[in-house]
Coordinates of C-alpha atoms and ligand atoms in Angstrom, one line a residue:
M6 CA -51.8 -26.1 31.2
I7 CA -48.5 -26.0 32.9
F8 CA -47.4 -28.9 30.7
K9 CA -48.4 -27.0 27.6
F10 CA -46.5 -23.9 28.7
R11 CA -43.3 -26.0 29.3
R12 CA -43.7 -27.7 26.0
E13 CA -43.9 -24.3 24.2
R14 CA -40.8 -23.2 26.0
V15 CA -38.9 -26.3 24.9
I16 CA -40.1 -25.8 21.3
F17 CA -39.1 -22.1 21.4
R18 CA -35.6 -23.0 22.9
A19 CA -35.1 -25.7 20.2
F20 CA -36.1 -23.1 17.5
F21 CA -33.7 -20.6 19.0
I22 CA -30.8 -23.0 19.1
G23 CA -31.6 -24.0 15.5
V24 CA -31.4 -20.3 14.4
L25 CA -28.0 -19.9 16.3
I26 CA -26.6 -23.0 14.6
S27 CA -27.7 -21.9 11.1
A28 CA -26.3 -18.4 11.7
T29 CA -22.9 -19.9 12.7
C30 CA -22.9 -22.2 9.6
M31 CA -23.8 -19.3 7.4
S32 CA -20.9 -17.2 8.8
S33 CA -18.4 -19.9 8.4
A34 CA -19.7 -20.6 4.9
A35 CA -19.4 -16.9 4.1
F36 CA -15.8 -17.0 5.4
A37 CA -14.8 -19.9 3.1
V38 CA -12.7 -17.3 1.4
I39 CA -12.1 -14.0 3.2
K40 CA -12.9 -11.2 0.9
V41 CA -10.4 -8.3 1.4
V42 CA -10.7 -4.9 -0.3
T43 CA -7.5 -2.9 -0.3
T44 CA -7.1 0.7 -1.5
T45 CA -3.8 -0.1 -3.4
T46 CA -2.2 -2.9 -5.3
D47 CA 0.7 -3.0 -2.9
L48 CA -1.6 -3.7 0.1
K49 CA -3.3 -6.3 -2.1
S50 CA 0.1 -8.0 -2.7
F51 CA 0.8 -8.0 1.1
V52 CA -2.6 -9.5 1.8
E53 CA -2.0 -12.2 -0.8
Y54 CA 1.4 -13.0 0.7
V55 CA 0.0 -13.6 4.2
G56 CA -3.5 -14.7 3.2
G57 CA -2.5 -17.4 0.6
D58 CA -5.5 -19.4 -0.6
K59 CA -7.6 -18.3 2.3
V60 CA -8.2 -14.8 0.9
Q61 CA -9.4 -13.1 -2.2
A62 CA -8.0 -9.6 -2.4
I63 CA -9.1 -6.8 -4.7
S64 CA -7.5 -3.4 -5.0
M65 CA -9.8 -0.3 -5.6
V66 CA -7.0 1.6 -7.4
L67 CA -5.9 -0.3 -10.4
P68 CA -2.3 -0.6 -11.7
G69 CA -1.2 2.6 -13.4
A70 CA -3.8 4.9 -11.8
E71 CA -3.0 7.7 -9.3
A72 CA -3.8 6.3 -5.9
E73 CA -3.4 9.7 -4.1
D74 CA -6.1 11.3 -6.3
Y75 CA -8.5 8.4 -6.8
A76 CA -12.2 8.8 -7.1
P77 CA -14.1 5.7 -5.9
K78 CA -16.4 4.0 -8.4
P79 CA -19.9 2.4 -7.9
Q80 CA -18.4 -1.1 -8.0
D81 CA -16.1 -0.1 -5.1
L82 CA -19.1 0.5 -2.9
D83 CA -20.6 -2.9 -4.0
R84 CA -17.4 -4.7 -3.1
L85 CA -17.1 -2.9 0.3
K86 CA -20.7 -3.8 1.2
T87 CA -19.8 -7.5 1.0
A88 CA -16.1 -7.3 2.1
N89 CA -14.9 -9.1 5.2
L90 CA -11.9 -6.7 5.6
V91 CA -10.8 -3.4 4.3
V92 CA -7.1 -2.4 4.3
R93 CA -5.9 1.1 3.6
V94 CA -2.5 3.0 3.4
G95 CA -3.8 5.7 5.8
L96 CA -2.2 9.1 6.5
D97 CA -3.0 11.6 3.7
Y98 CA -2.7 8.9 1.0
D99 CA -6.2 7.5 0.6
L100 CA -8.4 10.1 2.3
W101 CA -11.0 9.4 -0.4
L102 CA -11.8 6.1 1.3
D103 CA -13.5 7.5 4.4
R104 CA -16.6 8.8 2.6
I105 CA -17.3 5.5 0.8
L106 CA -16.8 3.5 4.0
R107 CA -19.5 5.6 5.6
Q108 CA -21.7 5.0 2.6
T109 CA -21.6 1.2 3.2
G110 CA -23.5 1.7 6.5
R111 CA -21.3 -0.9 8.1
P112 CA -19.9 0.2 11.4
E113 CA -17.3 -2.6 11.4
L114 CA -15.7 -1.1 8.3
V115 CA -15.0 2.3 9.7
K116 CA -12.0 3.3 11.9
G117 CA -12.0 1.3 15.1
G118 CA -14.2 -1.4 13.5
A119 CA -13.3 -5.1 13.6
A120 CA -13.0 -5.3 9.7
Y121 CA -10.9 -2.1 9.3
V122 CA -7.1 -2.1 8.9
D123 CA -5.0 1.0 8.7
A124 CA -1.7 -0.5 7.5
S125 CA 0.2 2.6 8.7
N126 CA -0.6 1.8 12.3
A127 CA 2.8 1.6 14.3
I128 CA 4.9 2.7 11.3
V129 CA 7.7 5.1 12.2
L130 CA 6.9 8.0 9.9
L131 CA 9.3 10.3 8.1
E132 CA 8.7 14.0 7.3
V133 CA 5.9 14.6 9.8
K134 CA 5.1 18.3 9.4
G135 CA 1.5 18.5 10.7
G136 CA -1.3 20.4 9.0
G137 CA -2.7 17.7 6.7
I138 CA -4.2 18.7 3.3
G139 CA -3.5 22.3 2.4
G140 CA -2.7 24.3 -0.8
G141 CA -2.8 22.5 -4.1
G142 CA -2.3 18.8 -4.7
H143 CA -2.1 16.5 -1.8
A144 CA 0.1 17.5 1.1
H145 CA 2.2 15.0 3.0
G146 CA 1.4 16.8 6.2
A147 CA 0.6 13.8 8.3
G148 CA 4.0 12.3 7.5
N149 CA 5.3 11.0 4.1
P150 CA 2.7 8.2 3.3
H151 CA 5.0 6.2 0.9
Y152 CA 6.2 4.0 3.8
W153 CA 5.8 0.6 2.1
L154 CA 8.7 1.4 -0.2
D155 CA 11.1 0.5 2.7
P156 CA 10.9 -3.3 2.6
N157 CA 11.6 -3.4 6.4
N158 CA 8.2 -1.8 6.9
A159 CA 6.6 -4.9 5.5
A160 CA 6.9 -6.5 8.9
V161 CA 4.6 -3.8 10.5
I162 CA 2.2 -3.7 7.5
T163 CA 1.7 -7.5 7.4
G164 CA 1.6 -7.5 11.2
N165 CA -1.5 -5.2 11.0
I166 CA -3.0 -7.3 8.3
V167 CA -2.5 -10.7 10.1
E168 CA -3.8 -9.4 13.4
A169 CA -7.1 -8.5 11.6
L170 CA -7.3 -11.7 9.6
A171 CA -6.7 -13.7 12.8
R172 CA -9.5 -11.7 14.5
I173 CA -12.1 -12.4 11.9
D174 CA -11.0 -15.9 10.9
V175 CA -9.9 -17.5 14.2
P176 CA -9.5 -21.1 12.9
N177 CA -6.8 -20.0 10.4
A178 CA -4.9 -17.6 12.7
K179 CA -1.8 -19.9 12.8
Y180 CA -1.8 -20.3 9.0
Y181 CA -1.7 -16.5 8.5
E182 CA 1.1 -16.1 11.0
K183 CA 3.1 -18.9 9.3
Q184 CA 2.6 -17.3 5.9
R185 CA 3.8 -14.0 7.3
I186 CA 7.0 -15.4 8.8
D187 CA 7.8 -17.2 5.5
F188 CA 7.2 -14.0 3.5
L189 CA 9.3 -11.9 5.8
A190 CA 12.1 -14.4 5.6
S191 CA 12.2 -14.3 1.8
L192 CA 11.8 -10.5 1.8
D193 CA 14.8 -10.2 4.2
R194 CA 16.9 -12.3 1.8
K195 CA 15.9 -10.0 -1.1
T196 CA 16.6 -6.9 0.9
L197 CA 20.1 -8.0 1.6
E198 CA 20.6 -8.6 -2.1
W199 CA 19.1 -5.2 -3.0
Q200 CA 21.4 -3.6 -0.4
E201 CA 24.4 -5.1 -2.0
K202 CA 23.4 -4.1 -5.5
L203 CA 22.7 -0.5 -4.5
E204 CA 25.9 -0.1 -2.5
P205 CA 27.7 1.7 -5.5
L206 CA 25.0 4.3 -5.6
R207 CA 25.5 5.4 -2.0
G208 CA 25.6 9.2 -1.7
K209 CA 25.2 9.8 -5.5
P210 CA 22.5 12.5 -5.9
L211 CA 19.3 12.1 -7.9
L212 CA 16.0 13.9 -8.4
T213 CA 12.5 12.5 -8.2
Y214 CA 9.4 13.8 -9.8
H215 CA 7.2 13.3 -6.7
N216 CA 8.5 12.8 -3.1
N217 CA 7.9 9.1 -3.1
W218 CA 11.2 7.7 -1.9
P219 CA 12.3 8.9 1.6
Y220 CA 11.7 5.4 3.1
L221 CA 13.5 3.6 0.2
A222 CA 16.3 6.2 0.5
R223 CA 16.8 5.7 4.2
R224 CA 16.9 1.9 3.8
F225 CA 19.4 1.9 0.9
R226 CA 21.2 5.1 1.7
L227 CA 20.2 6.8 -1.5
N228 CA 20.5 10.5 -1.9
F229 CA 17.4 12.2 -3.2
A230 CA 18.4 15.8 -3.6
G231 CA 15.0 17.3 -4.6
T232 CA 11.7 16.9 -6.4
V233 CA 10.7 18.0 -9.9
E234 CA 7.3 18.9 -8.5
S235 CA 7.3 22.2 -6.6
R236 CA 5.2 20.6 -3.9
P237 CA 3.2 17.3 -3.8
G238 CA 0.8 17.2 -6.7
V239 CA 1.8 20.6 -8.2
S240 CA 3.9 20.7 -11.5
P241 CA 6.9 23.1 -11.6
S242 CA 6.7 26.5 -13.2
A243 CA 9.2 27.6 -15.9
A244 CA 11.2 29.5 -13.2
E245 CA 11.4 26.4 -11.0
L246 CA 12.5 24.3 -14.0
S247 CA 15.4 26.6 -14.7
R248 CA 16.4 26.5 -11.0
L249 CA 16.3 22.7 -11.2
L250 CA 18.6 22.9 -14.3
T251 CA 21.1 25.0 -12.3
K252 CA 20.9 22.6 -9.3
M253 CA 21.4 19.5 -11.5
G254 CA 24.5 21.1 -13.0
S255 CA 26.1 22.3 -9.8
E256 CA 25.3 19.2 -7.7
K257 CA 26.1 16.8 -10.6
I258 CA 22.7 15.2 -10.6
H259 CA 22.6 12.8 -13.6
V260 CA 19.5 10.7 -12.9
I261 CA 15.8 11.6 -12.4
V262 CA 13.4 9.1 -11.0
K263 CA 9.8 9.1 -12.1
R264 CA 6.9 6.7 -12.0
P265 CA 5.3 5.4 -15.3
Q266 CA 2.1 7.5 -14.6
E267 CA 3.9 10.8 -13.8
P268 CA 4.1 13.5 -16.5
N269 CA 7.0 13.2 -18.9
R270 CA 7.2 16.8 -20.2
E271 CA 9.2 18.5 -17.5
V272 CA 11.4 15.4 -16.8
N273 CA 12.2 15.0 -20.6
F274 CA 13.1 18.7 -20.7
L275 CA 15.5 18.4 -17.8
V276 CA 17.3 15.3 -19.0
K277 CA 17.6 16.5 -22.6
K278 CA 19.2 19.7 -21.5
L279 CA 21.8 18.0 -19.4
G280 CA 22.1 14.6 -21.0
A281 CA 20.9 13.0 -17.8
Q282 CA 19.0 9.7 -17.5
I283 CA 15.4 8.8 -16.5
A284 CA 14.9 5.8 -14.1
V285 CA 11.3 4.6 -14.3
L286 CA 10.4 3.2 -10.9
S287 CA 7.0 2.1 -9.6
T288 CA 5.4 2.7 -6.2
S289 CA 2.5 0.4 -6.8
V290 CA 2.5 -3.3 -7.8
G291 CA 1.4 -3.7 -11.4
D292 CA 2.4 -0.2 -12.6
D293 CA 5.2 -1.8 -14.6
G294 CA 3.6 -5.2 -15.0
A295 CA 5.0 -6.7 -11.7
K296 CA 2.7 -9.2 -10.1
S297 CA 3.9 -8.9 -6.5
Y298 CA 5.7 -6.5 -4.1
I299 CA 9.0 -8.4 -4.4
Q300 CA 8.8 -8.4 -8.2
M301 CA 8.1 -4.6 -8.2
M302 CA 11.0 -3.9 -5.9
D303 CA 13.3 -6.1 -8.0
N304 CA 12.3 -4.1 -11.2
N305 CA 12.9 -0.8 -9.3
I306 CA 16.4 -1.7 -8.2
K307 CA 17.2 -3.0 -11.7
N308 CA 15.9 0.2 -13.4
L309 CA 17.7 2.4 -11.0
L310 CA 21.0 0.7 -11.5
A311 CA 20.5 0.7 -15.3
A312 CA 20.0 4.5 -15.3
F313 CA 23.2 5.1 -13.3
N314 CA 25.2 2.6 -15.5
K315 CA 24.0 4.2 -18.7
N316 CA 25.1 7.5 -17.3
S317 CA 28.6 6.4 -16.4
K318 CA 29.2 5.0 -20.0
Ligands
LIG5 ZN1 2.7 11.4 -2.2

């Protein structure tokens, strides 16, 4: 009797260990490639730089779409249900993510969870006004959310991503850190090159359709003198347009920056009246066909310089 009891216990223990081993094998098999869902294509690009061939990243917002007003689709929920990691811009930028994260029913994917990354964590924010969403459009109340457009912020963003990747994929932690160091070194070289190229633009005033550029402006000492939008997400009235015309004339503003997906009507009106130039710049990788963050920034710098050069001819 005692013997039988012991034998059953041994069998049970063997069974339990077997279950543990197969569970471990399953999780390492599932992690053969780390599936990362990002809200934007920029974050996807950062994940690819540091994750290399160990990750497969998908952006919910596709190139050319408006990330700040995105409405999640059924396939986003499916992807999140099987994702190993979710990476967001944070602040007021991708507030639409919270609801769909709760819908997954996965506690690790919500704020504070092991598979959740807010890339804005530890970023030194500009234009913090408080108040969050209010009025029309999307406010930038929690701080201007376009922080990835300062290449120096890539160190913090990729730091947040690598910390999470190393947490969920311990065997490859060193790999991710090495990838990050290599990426930041090449980005530093590019940043110096961009700084040199933009030097002649220092102090020259320009307008932007949406307030996308304070981080870029701080890094490269660009002088954005105002926005075409009356406030984030709200197009200007006729009276505001005529005030902008006066401002452009008196402050000698000859270039307006807009993204490919922003409305053309008001910007075209302003440049035609004054013979000014439009510089089409992207805030998200792929809006202009770029495949990576560095390529997008390269295109942005090139297009900005071209608009100023055209104007001086
Ligand atoms: Zn914005």
